[in-house]
Amino acid sequence: MSENNNPTYHGIYLSGNFDIEEKLSPNHGWRNEYRAYVTYIGCAGLDQDQRLSYGIKAKGYSSPSFMLSENHIYFLRGSFFPSKSADTDNDQFLFEGSDACLLSASEGCVTDLVDSVGVTSLGFVVRIHTIVEKCCNMLKKSPSDPDPKTTVLTVEHADYHPIMKSRRVSRMEYLIRPSRDMAGIAASIVVGSECHFHGFIKDFNQETNCYVVIKVYLTTGFQQQPTVPAIESGTAPGPTKKPPKFMVKKITARADFPEDKVAMTSKSDNKVAAPCELQLPPSPGPSGEKSGSSGESPSISKSLPAPTKKRARYQPKRNLPPPSGEESGE
């Protein structure tokens, strides 16, 4: 795909409404199934006070049955390759013809196509600077507060061009305005961060030849992962403080197992409760003798009081008959 080892698949994906103004001849050195059209990206400017249109070329890969018609508005989506020049007519938008959705004719359409092209992209931040916008003055809490600053991220994208058969590199600018929901995002991004953006094209910067995207949502913005020794020592750098690492305690003895601790606790409870059970009087009969003769430890048997011995009852005196000699004397 690419002759060098630089990363690819960090491209730009567009989706939105496009007015097909003209259909070009397919005889441009490309394959016949790539049909080219002339369309534009409508913008209102950063301060919402302009109506700008930047012409681009849209190329669709499809069969003749999915050919687009002139002077019609379609919903298209596909890869975008800016040319990095002031002439936006060389910017190429590659869409799948089978994904095209016809909306209406250009003459009867009453919907404004300004600011209707969404962007989803992935790239590396190469520059960070701030600007002051007039439209952000309403974010001041009081007139004496300083002007709020908008953070501008210049992001480099690289993707494989299926027609040119080469790797194409381009840049775009993403604006992070100082609104309440975006306050902490800009501080977590540094040069070299890999970020995934979602927004829409708002303007074109003629000084840097970059499209300007108003940032709506940022899914990732992080530094490169630290090395393994830095992670183990707990000194890994980062834009925000992380909670302390949870260290699992090593079990070195058998008694450290939770199950053994529960078993030992239950045994000790049984030993404490045993004297209370032995203080009960033995039940009469064979069952009582059996329970009294059950094996107990010497320490427990010595600590218990000796059972009282029952005295044997004397037999009642009997009236014995007088001896035979005495009766004969009388």
Short mmCIF file of C-alpha atoms in Angstrom, two decimals:
data_model
loop_
_atom_site.label_atom_id
_atom_site.label_comp_id
_atom_site.label_asym_id
_atom_site.label_seq_id
_atom_site.Cartn_x
_atom_site.Cartn_y
_atom_site.Cartn_z
CA MET A 1 0.00 0.00 0.00
CA SER A 2 2.60 2.54 1.06
CA GLU A 3 6.32 2.60 0.34
CA ASN A 4 7.25 3.90 3.79
CA ASN A 5 6.33 2.76 7.26
CA ASN A 6 4.39 5.87 8.22
CA PRO A 7 0.96 5.15 9.71
CA THR A 8 -2.05 5.10 7.43
CA TYR A 9 -5.76 4.67 8.04
CA HIS A 10 -5.88 8.00 9.88
CA GLY A 11 -8.20 9.47 7.30
CA ILE A 12 -11.17 11.81 7.00
CA TYR A 13 -14.74 10.62 6.50
CA LEU A 14 -17.48 12.97 5.28
CA SER A 15 -21.23 12.58 5.34
CA GLY A 16 -23.76 15.20 4.32
CA ASN A 17 -25.89 16.79 1.62
CA PHE A 18 -24.25 17.65 -1.70
CA ASP A 19 -25.65 19.45 -4.72
CA ILE A 20 -24.43 17.80 -7.94
CA GLU A 21 -23.79 20.76 -10.23
CA GLU A 22 -22.08 19.03 -13.15
CA LYS A 23 -21.13 15.55 -14.32
CA LEU A 24 -17.63 15.27 -15.76
CA SER A 25 -16.45 12.98 -18.55
CA PRO A 26 -15.00 9.72 -17.18
CA ASN A 27 -12.03 9.98 -19.58
CA HIS A 28 -9.54 11.33 -17.02
CA GLY A 29 -7.11 8.44 -16.79
CA TRP A 30 -9.19 6.69 -14.14
CA ARG A 31 -11.22 3.57 -14.55
CA ASN A 32 -14.63 4.00 -16.12
CA GLU A 33 -16.47 2.94 -12.96
CA TYR A 34 -15.10 6.02 -11.17
CA ARG A 35 -17.52 8.74 -12.27
CA ALA A 36 -16.60 12.31 -11.33
CA TYR A 37 -18.97 15.11 -10.43
CA VAL A 38 -18.63 18.76 -9.46
CA THR A 39 -20.15 19.72 -6.11
CA TYR A 40 -19.35 22.07 -3.22
CA ILE A 41 -19.14 22.32 0.56
CA GLY A 42 -21.29 25.13 1.95
CA CYS A 43 -20.08 27.08 5.01
CA ALA A 44 -21.26 30.06 7.02
CA GLY A 45 -17.88 31.11 8.44
CA LEU A 46 -16.73 31.10 12.04
CA ASP A 47 -18.85 34.11 12.99
CA GLN A 48 -21.97 32.96 11.09
CA ASP A 49 -21.91 36.10 8.96
CA GLN A 50 -20.95 34.71 5.53
CA ARG A 51 -22.20 32.32 2.87
CA LEU A 52 -19.25 30.47 1.40
CA SER A 53 -19.06 27.55 -1.01
CA TYR A 54 -15.89 25.62 -1.79
CA GLY A 55 -16.01 23.53 -4.96
CA ILE A 56 -14.67 19.97 -4.81
CA LYS A 57 -14.73 16.88 -7.02
CA ALA A 58 -16.87 13.94 -5.96
CA LYS A 59 -15.96 10.55 -7.42
CA GLY A 60 -18.23 7.57 -7.03
CA TYR A 61 -17.32 3.92 -7.48
CA SER A 62 -20.44 2.14 -8.72
CA SER A 63 -22.17 0.54 -11.65
CA PRO A 64 -23.97 2.64 -14.29
CA SER A 65 -27.29 1.99 -12.54
CA PHE A 66 -26.15 4.13 -9.58
CA MET A 67 -25.06 7.11 -11.67
CA LEU A 68 -25.94 10.50 -10.17
CA SER A 69 -27.96 13.13 -12.02
CA GLU A 70 -27.05 16.77 -12.45
CA ASN A 71 -28.90 19.50 -10.54
CA HIS A 72 -30.02 17.10 -7.84
CA ILE A 73 -29.21 16.93 -4.14
CA TYR A 74 -27.92 13.67 -2.69
CA PHE A 75 -26.89 12.47 0.71
CA LEU A 76 -23.36 11.09 0.23
CA ARG A 77 -20.69 9.64 2.52
CA GLY A 78 -17.13 8.56 1.91
CA SER A 79 -13.42 9.37 2.27
CA PHE A 80 -12.11 12.89 1.78
CA PHE A 81 -8.64 13.83 0.48
CA PRO A 82 -7.80 17.58 0.65
CA SER A 83 -5.12 18.73 -1.78
CA LYS A 84 -3.33 21.09 0.68
CA SER A 85 -3.63 23.96 -1.80
CA ALA A 86 -5.67 27.14 -2.00
CA ASP A 87 -7.55 25.73 -4.99
CA THR A 88 -10.16 23.46 -3.44
CA ASP A 89 -11.27 22.20 -6.85
CA ASN A 90 -8.54 19.57 -6.59
CA ASP A 91 -9.92 18.16 -3.33
CA GLN A 92 -11.37 14.71 -3.91
CA PHE A 93 -14.35 13.16 -2.18
CA LEU A 94 -14.64 9.40 -2.84
CA PHE A 95 -18.09 8.00 -2.12
CA GLU A 96 -19.83 4.70 -2.70
CA GLY A 97 -22.40 5.11 -5.43
CA SER A 98 -24.65 2.45 -3.93
CA ASP A 99 -24.85 4.49 -0.70
CA ALA A 100 -26.12 7.64 -2.45
CA CYS A 101 -29.56 8.78 -1.33
CA LEU A 102 -31.57 11.13 -3.56
CA LEU A 103 -33.19 13.95 -1.59
CA SER A 104 -34.74 16.34 -4.11
CA ALA A 105 -34.11 18.44 -7.18
CA SER A 106 -31.96 21.54 -6.78
CA GLU A 107 -34.63 23.96 -8.04
CA GLY A 108 -37.40 22.87 -5.71
CA CYS A 109 -35.24 22.48 -2.60
CA VAL A 110 -35.91 25.07 0.10
CA THR A 111 -33.42 23.64 2.61
CA ASP A 112 -30.15 25.50 3.07
CA LEU A 113 -27.07 23.34 2.47
CA VAL A 114 -24.79 25.55 4.58
CA ASP A 115 -22.97 23.78 7.45
CA SER A 116 -24.47 20.42 6.52
CA VAL A 117 -21.31 18.35 5.96
CA GLY A 118 -20.26 16.27 8.95
CA VAL A 119 -16.72 15.06 9.62
CA THR A 120 -15.41 11.98 11.42
CA SER A 121 -11.62 11.73 11.42
CA LEU A 122 -8.62 10.22 13.15
CA GLY A 123 -5.17 11.81 13.24
CA PHE A 124 -2.20 13.11 15.21
CA VAL A 125 -2.04 16.60 16.70
CA VAL A 126 0.95 18.51 15.25
CA ARG A 127 0.23 22.03 16.53
CA ILE A 128 -1.80 23.73 19.26
CA HIS A 129 -2.53 27.46 19.46
CA THR A 130 -5.33 29.77 20.59
CA ILE A 131 -7.39 32.49 18.91
CA VAL A 132 -10.09 34.96 19.99
CA GLU A 133 -13.50 34.76 18.29
CA LYS A 134 -16.20 37.39 18.37
CA CYS A 135 -18.95 34.83 18.70
CA CYS A 136 -17.46 33.60 22.01
CA ASN A 137 -17.85 36.94 23.83
CA MET A 138 -21.24 35.81 25.07
CA LEU A 139 -19.42 33.26 27.25
CA LYS A 140 -18.13 36.04 29.51
CA LYS A 141 -19.64 36.14 32.99
CA SER A 142 -19.02 39.89 33.24
CA PRO A 143 -17.85 42.56 30.76
CA SER A 144 -14.61 43.02 32.70
CA ASP A 145 -13.52 39.41 32.13
CA PRO A 146 -10.81 38.77 29.53
CA ASP A 147 -11.79 37.51 26.11
CA PRO A 148 -12.26 33.74 26.09
CA LYS A 149 -9.79 31.90 23.89
CA THR A 150 -10.57 29.14 21.45
CA THR A 151 -8.08 26.28 21.16
CA VAL A 152 -7.11 25.35 17.60
CA LEU A 153 -5.72 21.86 16.96
CA THR A 154 -3.88 21.27 13.70
CA VAL A 155 -4.23 17.55 12.98
CA GLU A 156 -2.38 15.54 10.35
CA HIS A 157 -4.22 12.76 8.55
CA ALA A 158 -2.87 10.01 6.31
CA ASP A 159 -4.87 7.49 4.30
CA TYR A 160 -4.51 5.26 1.26
CA HIS A 161 -5.94 6.69 -1.95
CA PRO A 162 -7.56 3.88 -3.98
CA ILE A 163 -7.30 5.77 -7.29
CA MET A 164 -3.80 7.22 -6.93
CA LYS A 165 -2.53 3.95 -5.38
CA SER A 166 -0.46 5.89 -2.86
CA ARG A 167 -0.52 7.33 0.62
CA ARG A 168 -2.01 10.82 0.85
CA VAL A 169 -1.24 13.20 3.74
CA SER A 170 -3.43 16.19 4.58
CA ARG A 171 -4.17 18.53 7.47
CA MET A 172 -7.27 20.04 8.99
CA GLU A 173 -7.91 22.47 11.85
CA TYR A 174 -10.29 21.63 14.70
CA LEU A 175 -11.66 24.33 17.00
CA ILE A 176 -12.41 23.66 20.67
CA ARG A 177 -14.41 26.62 21.93
CA PRO A 178 -14.33 27.52 25.65
CA SER A 179 -17.85 26.41 26.40
CA ARG A 180 -18.77 24.75 29.67
CA ASP A 181 -18.90 21.22 28.23
CA MET A 182 -15.54 21.67 26.46
CA ALA A 183 -13.61 23.35 29.28
CA GLY A 184 -11.45 20.41 30.36
CA ILE A 185 -10.83 18.79 26.99
CA ALA A 186 -8.21 21.14 25.58
CA ALA A 187 -6.00 20.79 28.68
CA SER A 188 -5.73 17.02 28.22
CA ILE A 189 -4.40 17.19 24.65
CA VAL A 190 -0.72 17.65 23.81
CA VAL A 191 1.27 17.64 20.59
CA GLY A 192 1.56 14.05 19.41
CA SER A 193 -1.79 12.90 20.77
CA GLU A 194 -3.88 10.61 18.62
CA CYS A 195 -7.42 11.98 18.55
CA HIS A 196 -10.72 10.92 17.06
CA PHE A 197 -12.92 13.88 16.09
CA HIS A 198 -16.58 14.35 15.27
CA GLY A 199 -17.75 17.70 13.95
CA PHE A 200 -18.74 19.60 10.80
CA ILE A 201 -16.90 21.82 8.33
CA LYS A 202 -17.39 25.46 9.20
CA ASP A 203 -14.84 27.38 7.11
CA PHE A 204 -11.64 27.22 5.07
CA ASN A 205 -8.47 28.91 6.32
CA GLN A 206 -6.78 30.43 3.28
CA GLU A 207 -3.58 31.17 5.21
CA THR A 208 -2.92 27.53 6.09
CA ASN A 209 -5.01 25.93 3.29
CA CYS A 210 -6.88 23.84 5.85
CA TYR A 211 -10.56 23.23 6.35
CA VAL A 212 -11.82 24.45 9.72
CA VAL A 213 -13.96 22.00 11.67
CA ILE A 214 -16.04 23.01 14.66
CA LYS A 215 -15.41 20.30 17.19
CA VAL A 216 -18.53 18.67 18.53
CA TYR A 217 -17.25 15.55 20.27
CA LEU A 218 -13.83 14.07 20.97
CA THR A 219 -13.75 10.35 21.65
CA THR A 220 -10.03 9.95 22.36
CA GLY A 221 -7.21 12.26 23.29
CA PHE A 222 -4.31 10.64 25.05
CA GLN A 223 -0.55 10.44 25.13
CA GLN A 224 1.49 7.43 24.22
CA GLN A 225 1.41 4.64 26.74
CA PRO A 226 4.27 4.74 29.29
CA THR A 227 6.89 2.04 29.50
CA VAL A 228 6.51 -1.01 31.72
CA PRO A 229 9.02 0.13 34.43
CA ALA A 230 7.20 3.44 34.76
CA ILE A 231 3.89 1.65 35.25
CA GLU A 232 5.30 -0.70 37.89
CA SER A 233 6.92 2.12 39.87
CA GLY A 234 3.72 4.19 39.76
CA THR A 235 5.44 7.25 38.24
CA ALA A 236 3.84 7.12 34.81
CA PRO A 237 3.29 10.64 33.40
CA GLY A 238 -0.17 11.76 32.49
CA PRO A 239 -2.27 14.91 32.05
CA THR A 240 -4.48 14.08 35.01
CA LYS A 241 -3.93 12.41 38.36
CA LYS A 242 -4.78 8.75 38.42
CA PRO A 243 -5.95 6.76 41.46
CA PRO A 244 -3.30 4.68 43.23
CA LYS A 245 -2.68 1.26 41.82
CA PHE A 246 -4.35 -1.57 43.68
CA MET A 247 -1.76 -4.02 44.98
CA VAL A 248 -2.87 -7.60 45.55
CA LYS A 249 -1.57 -9.02 48.85
CA LYS A 250 0.50 -12.15 48.42
CA ILE A 251 -0.61 -15.18 50.44
CA THR A 252 2.44 -16.74 52.12
CA ALA A 253 0.90 -19.02 54.77
CA ARG A 254 -1.96 -21.42 54.88
CA ALA A 255 -3.68 -19.37 57.56
CA ASP A 256 -3.87 -16.37 55.17
CA PHE A 257 -6.54 -18.01 53.07
CA PRO A 258 -9.98 -16.53 53.79
CA GLU A 259 -11.58 -19.98 53.99
CA ASP A 260 -9.10 -21.12 56.66
CA LYS A 261 -9.68 -17.96 58.68
CA VAL A 262 -13.42 -18.61 58.68
CA ALA A 263 -12.87 -22.22 59.71
CA MET A 264 -10.53 -21.20 62.55
CA THR A 265 -13.02 -18.61 63.77
CA SER A 266 -15.83 -21.16 63.80
CA LYS A 267 -13.66 -23.62 65.76
CA SER A 268 -12.80 -21.03 68.38
CA ASP A 269 -16.48 -20.16 68.73
CA ASN A 270 -17.28 -23.82 69.31
CA LYS A 271 -14.62 -24.07 72.04
CA VAL A 272 -16.06 -21.11 73.87
CA ALA A 273 -19.57 -22.46 73.64
CA ALA A 274 -18.57 -26.00 74.77
CA PRO A 275 -18.43 -25.27 78.56
CA CYS A 276 -21.91 -23.82 78.47
CA GLU A 277 -23.18 -27.01 76.96
CA LEU A 278 -21.32 -29.21 79.51
CA GLN A 279 -22.74 -27.34 82.51
CA LEU A 280 -26.17 -28.72 81.78
CA PRO A 281 -27.16 -31.61 84.10
CA PRO A 282 -26.79 -35.03 82.56
CA SER A 283 -29.98 -36.66 81.49
CA PRO A 284 -30.90 -39.87 83.30
CA GLY A 285 -30.66 -43.21 81.60
CA PRO A 286 -28.22 -44.71 79.17
CA SER A 287 -28.20 -41.60 77.03
CA GLY A 288 -27.04 -39.51 79.99
CA GLU A 289 -24.25 -41.91 80.81
CA LYS A 290 -23.15 -41.89 77.20
CA SER A 291 -23.08 -38.14 77.04
CA GLY A 292 -21.17 -37.92 80.30
CA SER A 293 -18.55 -40.40 79.11
CA SER A 294 -17.90 -38.60 75.82
CA GLY A 295 -14.28 -37.71 75.21
CA GLU A 296 -13.30 -34.17 76.24
CA SER A 297 -9.93 -32.51 76.52
CA PRO A 298 -8.19 -32.66 79.95
CA SER A 299 -8.14 -28.89 80.33
CA ILE A 300 -11.89 -28.59 79.97
CA SER A 301 -12.62 -31.53 82.36
CA LYS A 302 -10.37 -30.10 85.11
CA SER A 303 -11.97 -26.70 84.97
CA LEU A 304 -15.47 -28.06 85.43
CA PRO A 305 -16.84 -28.62 89.02
CA ALA A 306 -17.02 -32.24 90.17
CA PRO A 307 -20.56 -33.61 90.19
CA THR A 308 -22.08 -34.18 93.67
CA LYS A 309 -22.33 -37.79 94.78
CA LYS A 310 -25.73 -39.04 95.84
CA ARG A 311 -25.95 -40.64 99.28
CA ALA A 312 -27.43 -44.07 99.44
CA ARG A 313 -30.66 -44.22 101.42
CA TYR A 314 -30.79 -46.45 104.50
CA GLN A 315 -33.06 -49.42 104.35
CA PRO A 316 -36.07 -49.21 106.75
CA LYS A 317 -35.87 -51.30 109.90
CA ARG A 318 -37.79 -54.52 109.83
CA ASN A 319 -39.70 -56.04 112.80
CA LEU A 320 -37.90 -59.34 113.25
CA PRO A 321 -39.73 -62.17 115.15
CA PRO A 322 -38.35 -63.03 118.64
CA PRO A 323 -35.99 -65.97 118.96
CA SER A 324 -37.52 -69.36 119.63
CA GLY A 325 -35.87 -69.75 123.11
CA GLU A 326 -37.56 -66.72 124.57
CA GLU A 327 -41.04 -67.93 123.65
CA SER A 328 -40.55 -71.23 125.34
CA GLY A 329 -39.46 -69.52 128.66
CA GLU A 330 -42.64 -67.55 129.05
#
